[in-house]
Amino acid sequence: MGKPATKPAPKPSKQQDDKKSDLQQELVLQRLYDTVQSRRGTDPSLSHSARLMARGRNKIAQKFGEEAVECLIEAVNGNRKELIGESADVLYHLIVMWVDAGVSPEDVWTELKRREGTSGIAEKAARLKEKLG
Ligand SMILES: N=c1c2ncn([C@@H]3O[C@H](COP(=O)(O)OP(=O)(O)OP(=O)(O)O)[C@@H](O)[C@H]3O)c2ncn1[C@@H]1O[C@H](COP(=O)(O)O)[C@@H](O)[C@H]1O
């Protein structure tokens, strides 16, 4: 007698696929955050993150601002490839800023998740209404 036919594994639903890719994207940034955090207080001659953090908050903010400007220039000029590279620089420098300020990726994901499903238009209208009393 042959082996009983095994049922094929159920195909993941679109929702499961979306959740998986959400997690993978969060993991890349979480890993980068953990690496940058591990560089805190280490030898600045061996780590760019350590060097940047040793130079202080103003320098970290300045570098983030410079990278953001470079990023927007590529966007405005329609340079897709360069925009991707500059975006990675922006994210790296944002993460250095989070580590320095004691903000965790989890804090930011929680805020983004809180906003899910609320249109920016509706949110702004509610804010204006509240302001006007
Ligand atoms: N993602 C990055 C990343 N993106 C950009 N950079 C560095 O950021 C620097 C930006 O160059 P700049 O000349 O503008 O910076 P600067 O030397 O501060 O220059 P000044 O403006 O002060 O003259 C370059 O040296 C890049 O290599 C990065 N350095 C590190 N990472 C990640 O951080 C991890 C830890 O790196 P270390 O901290 O170096 O071990 C690495 O494994 C990477 O995953």
PDB file of C-alpha atoms in Angstrom, residues 1-131:
ATOM      1  CA  MET A   1       0.000   0.000   0.000  1.00  0.00           C
ATOM      2  CA  GLY A   2       1.322   3.416  -0.926  1.00  0.00           C
ATOM      3  CA  LYS A   3       1.739   6.273   1.492  1.00  0.00           C
ATOM      4  CA  PRO A   4      -1.413   8.261   2.189  1.00  0.00           C
ATOM      5  CA  ALA A   5      -1.476  11.356   0.039  1.00  0.00           C
ATOM      6  CA  THR A   6      -0.257  14.335   2.062  1.00  0.00           C
ATOM      7  CA  LYS A   7      -2.321  17.461   1.794  1.00  0.00           C
ATOM      8  CA  PRO A   8      -0.442  20.374   0.271  1.00  0.00           C
ATOM      9  CA  ALA A   9       0.315  23.108   2.809  1.00  0.00           C
ATOM     10  CA  PRO A  10      -2.393  25.768   2.666  1.00  0.00           C
ATOM     11  CA  LYS A  11      -1.406  28.812   0.650  1.00  0.00           C
ATOM     12  CA  PRO A  12      -0.824  31.830   2.923  1.00  0.00           C
ATOM     13  CA  SER A  13      -3.561  34.421   2.637  1.00  0.00           C
ATOM     14  CA  LYS A  14      -2.817  37.912   1.299  1.00  0.00           C
ATOM     15  CA  GLN A  15      -3.192  39.198   4.863  1.00  0.00           C
ATOM     16  CA  GLN A  16      -0.565  36.702   6.096  1.00  0.00           C
ATOM     17  CA  ASP A  17       1.767  37.685   3.233  1.00  0.00           C
ATOM     18  CA  ASP A  18       1.364  41.391   4.053  1.00  0.00           C
ATOM     19  CA  LYS A  19       2.044  40.714   7.734  1.00  0.00           C
ATOM     20  CA  LYS A  20       5.174  38.726   6.844  1.00  0.00           C
ATOM     21  CA  SER A  21       6.588  41.472   4.652  1.00  0.00           C
ATOM     22  CA  ASP A  22       5.749  44.067   7.353  1.00  0.00           C
ATOM     23  CA  LEU A  23       7.761  41.984   9.791  1.00  0.00           C
ATOM     24  CA  GLN A  24      10.697  41.564   7.401  1.00  0.00           C
ATOM     25  CA  GLN A  25      10.896  45.316   6.813  1.00  0.00           C
ATOM     26  CA  GLU A  26      10.710  46.012  10.541  1.00  0.00           C
ATOM     27  CA  LEU A  27      13.451  43.429  11.138  1.00  0.00           C
ATOM     28  CA  VAL A  28      15.935  45.138   8.801  1.00  0.00           C
ATOM     29  CA  LEU A  29      15.539  48.424  10.659  1.00  0.00           C
ATOM     30  CA  GLN A  30      15.499  46.661  14.057  1.00  0.00           C
ATOM     31  CA  ARG A  31      18.789  44.936  13.182  1.00  0.00           C
ATOM     32  CA  LEU A  32      20.350  48.222  12.108  1.00  0.00           C
ATOM     33  CA  TYR A  33      19.089  49.852  15.325  1.00  0.00           C
ATOM     34  CA  ASP A  34      20.588  47.043  17.447  1.00  0.00           C
ATOM     35  CA  THR A  35      23.924  47.371  15.609  1.00  0.00           C
ATOM     36  CA  VAL A  36      24.054  51.145  16.047  1.00  0.00           C
ATOM     37  CA  GLN A  37      23.073  50.812  19.713  1.00  0.00           C
ATOM     38  CA  SER A  38      25.839  48.254  20.227  1.00  0.00           C
ATOM     39  CA  ARG A  39      28.346  50.799  18.854  1.00  0.00           C
ATOM     40  CA  ARG A  40      27.499  53.382  21.524  1.00  0.00           C
ATOM     41  CA  GLY A  41      30.599  54.257  23.561  1.00  0.00           C
ATOM     42  CA  THR A  42      32.867  52.041  21.448  1.00  0.00           C
ATOM     43  CA  ASP A  43      36.056  53.056  19.651  1.00  0.00           C
ATOM     44  CA  PRO A  44      35.243  55.896  17.210  1.00  0.00           C
ATOM     45  CA  SER A  45      38.146  54.873  14.991  1.00  0.00           C
ATOM     46  CA  LEU A  46      36.432  51.522  14.334  1.00  0.00           C
ATOM     47  CA  SER A  47      32.812  52.553  13.954  1.00  0.00           C
ATOM     48  CA  HIS A  48      31.219  55.406  12.041  1.00  0.00           C
ATOM     49  CA  SER A  49      28.178  55.256  14.348  1.00  0.00           C
ATOM     50  CA  ALA A  50      30.388  55.486  17.454  1.00  0.00           C
ATOM     51  CA  ARG A  51      32.254  58.431  15.907  1.00  0.00           C
ATOM     52  CA  LEU A  52      29.030  60.242  15.044  1.00  0.00           C
ATOM     53  CA  MET A  53      27.524  59.701  18.508  1.00  0.00           C
ATOM     54  CA  ALA A  54      30.760  60.827  20.176  1.00  0.00           C
ATOM     55  CA  ARG A  55      30.499  64.105  18.235  1.00  0.00           C
ATOM     56  CA  GLY A  56      27.197  64.854  19.936  1.00  0.00           C
ATOM     57  CA  ARG A  57      23.539  65.513  19.261  1.00  0.00           C
ATOM     58  CA  ASN A  58      24.020  68.655  17.164  1.00  0.00           C
ATOM     59  CA  LYS A  59      26.357  66.834  14.774  1.00  0.00           C
ATOM     60  CA  ILE A  60      23.953  63.897  14.534  1.00  0.00           C
ATOM     61  CA  ALA A  61      21.089  66.266  13.728  1.00  0.00           C
ATOM     62  CA  GLN A  62      23.211  68.147  11.194  1.00  0.00           C
ATOM     63  CA  LYS A  63      24.167  64.916   9.386  1.00  0.00           C
ATOM     64  CA  PHE A  64      20.533  63.790   9.323  1.00  0.00           C
ATOM     65  CA  GLY A  65      19.514  67.157   7.839  1.00  0.00           C
ATOM     66  CA  GLU A  66      22.230  66.973   5.169  1.00  0.00           C
ATOM     67  CA  GLU A  67      21.190  63.461   4.172  1.00  0.00           C
ATOM     68  CA  ALA A  68      17.523  64.488   4.045  1.00  0.00           C
ATOM     69  CA  VAL A  69      18.370  67.383   1.710  1.00  0.00           C
ATOM     70  CA  GLU A  70      20.461  65.105  -0.542  1.00  0.00           C
ATOM     71  CA  CYS A  71      17.538  62.698  -0.617  1.00  0.00           C
ATOM     72  CA  LEU A  72      14.983  65.323  -1.614  1.00  0.00           C
ATOM     73  CA  ILE A  73      17.303  66.651  -4.363  1.00  0.00           C
ATOM     74  CA  GLU A  74      17.385  63.189  -5.949  1.00  0.00           C
ATOM     75  CA  ALA A  75      13.598  62.918  -5.633  1.00  0.00           C
ATOM     76  CA  VAL A  76      13.020  66.308  -7.259  1.00  0.00           C
ATOM     77  CA  ASN A  77      15.442  65.446 -10.078  1.00  0.00           C
ATOM     78  CA  GLY A  78      13.709  62.132 -10.700  1.00  0.00           C
ATOM     79  CA  ASN A  79      16.868  60.060 -10.043  1.00  0.00           C
ATOM     80  CA  ARG A  80      15.319  56.823  -8.816  1.00  0.00           C
ATOM     81  CA  LYS A  81      18.551  54.864  -8.183  1.00  0.00           C
ATOM     82  CA  GLU A  82      20.199  57.742  -6.304  1.00  0.00           C
ATOM     83  CA  LEU A  83      16.986  58.305  -4.348  1.00  0.00           C
ATOM     84  CA  ILE A  84      17.164  54.717  -3.088  1.00  0.00           C
ATOM     85  CA  GLY A  85      20.784  55.178  -1.936  1.00  0.00           C
ATOM     86  CA  GLU A  86      20.053  58.520  -0.271  1.00  0.00           C
ATOM     87  CA  SER A  87      16.957  57.042   1.381  1.00  0.00           C
ATOM     88  CA  ALA A  88      19.131  54.349   2.968  1.00  0.00           C
ATOM     89  CA  ASP A  89      21.474  57.103   4.238  1.00  0.00           C
ATOM     90  CA  VAL A  90      18.504  58.997   5.688  1.00  0.00           C
ATOM     91  CA  LEU A  91      17.224  55.884   7.483  1.00  0.00           C
ATOM     92  CA  TYR A  92      20.681  55.096   8.874  1.00  0.00           C
ATOM     93  CA  HIS A  93      21.126  58.657  10.176  1.00  0.00           C
ATOM     94  CA  LEU A  94      17.575  58.691  11.567  1.00  0.00           C
ATOM     95  CA  ILE A  95      18.384  55.510  13.476  1.00  0.00           C
ATOM     96  CA  VAL A  96      21.570  57.062  14.902  1.00  0.00           C
ATOM     97  CA  MET A  97      19.348  59.964  16.040  1.00  0.00           C
ATOM     98  CA  TRP A  98      16.870  57.525  17.685  1.00  0.00           C
ATOM     99  CA  VAL A  99      19.687  55.710  19.528  1.00  0.00           C
ATOM    100  CA  ASP A 100      21.091  59.013  20.754  1.00  0.00           C
ATOM    101  CA  ALA A 101      17.643  60.222  21.882  1.00  0.00           C
ATOM    102  CA  GLY A 102      16.565  56.918  23.495  1.00  0.00           C
ATOM    103  CA  VAL A 103      13.739  56.331  21.016  1.00  0.00           C
ATOM    104  CA  SER A 104      13.227  52.703  19.976  1.00  0.00           C
ATOM    105  CA  PRO A 105      11.880  51.435  16.639  1.00  0.00           C
ATOM    106  CA  GLU A 106       9.008  49.924  18.643  1.00  0.00           C
ATOM    107  CA  ASP A 107       8.021  53.446  19.822  1.00  0.00           C
ATOM    108  CA  VAL A 108       7.785  54.603  16.209  1.00  0.00           C
ATOM    109  CA  TRP A 109       6.002  51.462  14.927  1.00  0.00           C
ATOM    110  CA  THR A 110       3.440  51.889  17.706  1.00  0.00           C
ATOM    111  CA  GLU A 111       2.774  55.475  16.624  1.00  0.00           C
ATOM    112  CA  LEU A 112       2.529  54.468  12.943  1.00  0.00           C
ATOM    113  CA  LYS A 113       0.152  51.616  13.816  1.00  0.00           C
ATOM    114  CA  ARG A 114      -1.987  54.001  15.883  1.00  0.00           C
ATOM    115  CA  ARG A 115      -2.384  56.139  12.741  1.00  0.00           C
ATOM    116  CA  GLU A 116      -3.288  53.234  10.454  1.00  0.00           C
ATOM    117  CA  GLY A 117      -6.673  53.670   8.841  1.00  0.00           C
ATOM    118  CA  THR A 118      -6.986  57.372   9.656  1.00  0.00           C
ATOM    119  CA  SER A 119      -6.755  59.540   6.580  1.00  0.00           C
ATOM    120  CA  GLY A 120      -4.421  62.518   6.932  1.00  0.00           C
ATOM    121  CA  ILE A 121      -7.217  64.706   5.591  1.00  0.00           C
ATOM    122  CA  ALA A 122      -9.665  63.574   8.311  1.00  0.00           C
ATOM    123  CA  GLU A 123      -6.975  63.868  11.009  1.00  0.00           C
ATOM    124  CA  LYS A 124      -6.137  67.455   9.953  1.00  0.00           C
ATOM    125  CA  ALA A 125      -9.816  68.446   9.822  1.00  0.00           C
ATOM    126  CA  ALA A 126     -10.329  67.040  13.362  1.00  0.00           C
ATOM    127  CA  ARG A 127      -7.294  68.987  14.617  1.00  0.00           C
ATOM    128  CA  LEU A 128      -8.587  72.240  13.074  1.00  0.00           C
ATOM    129  CA  LYS A 129     -12.044  71.650  14.573  1.00  0.00           C
ATOM    130  CA  GLU A 130     -10.508  71.080  18.014  1.00  0.00           C
ATOM    131  CA  LYS A 131      -8.406  74.259  17.666  1.00  0.00           C
TER     132      LYS A 131
END
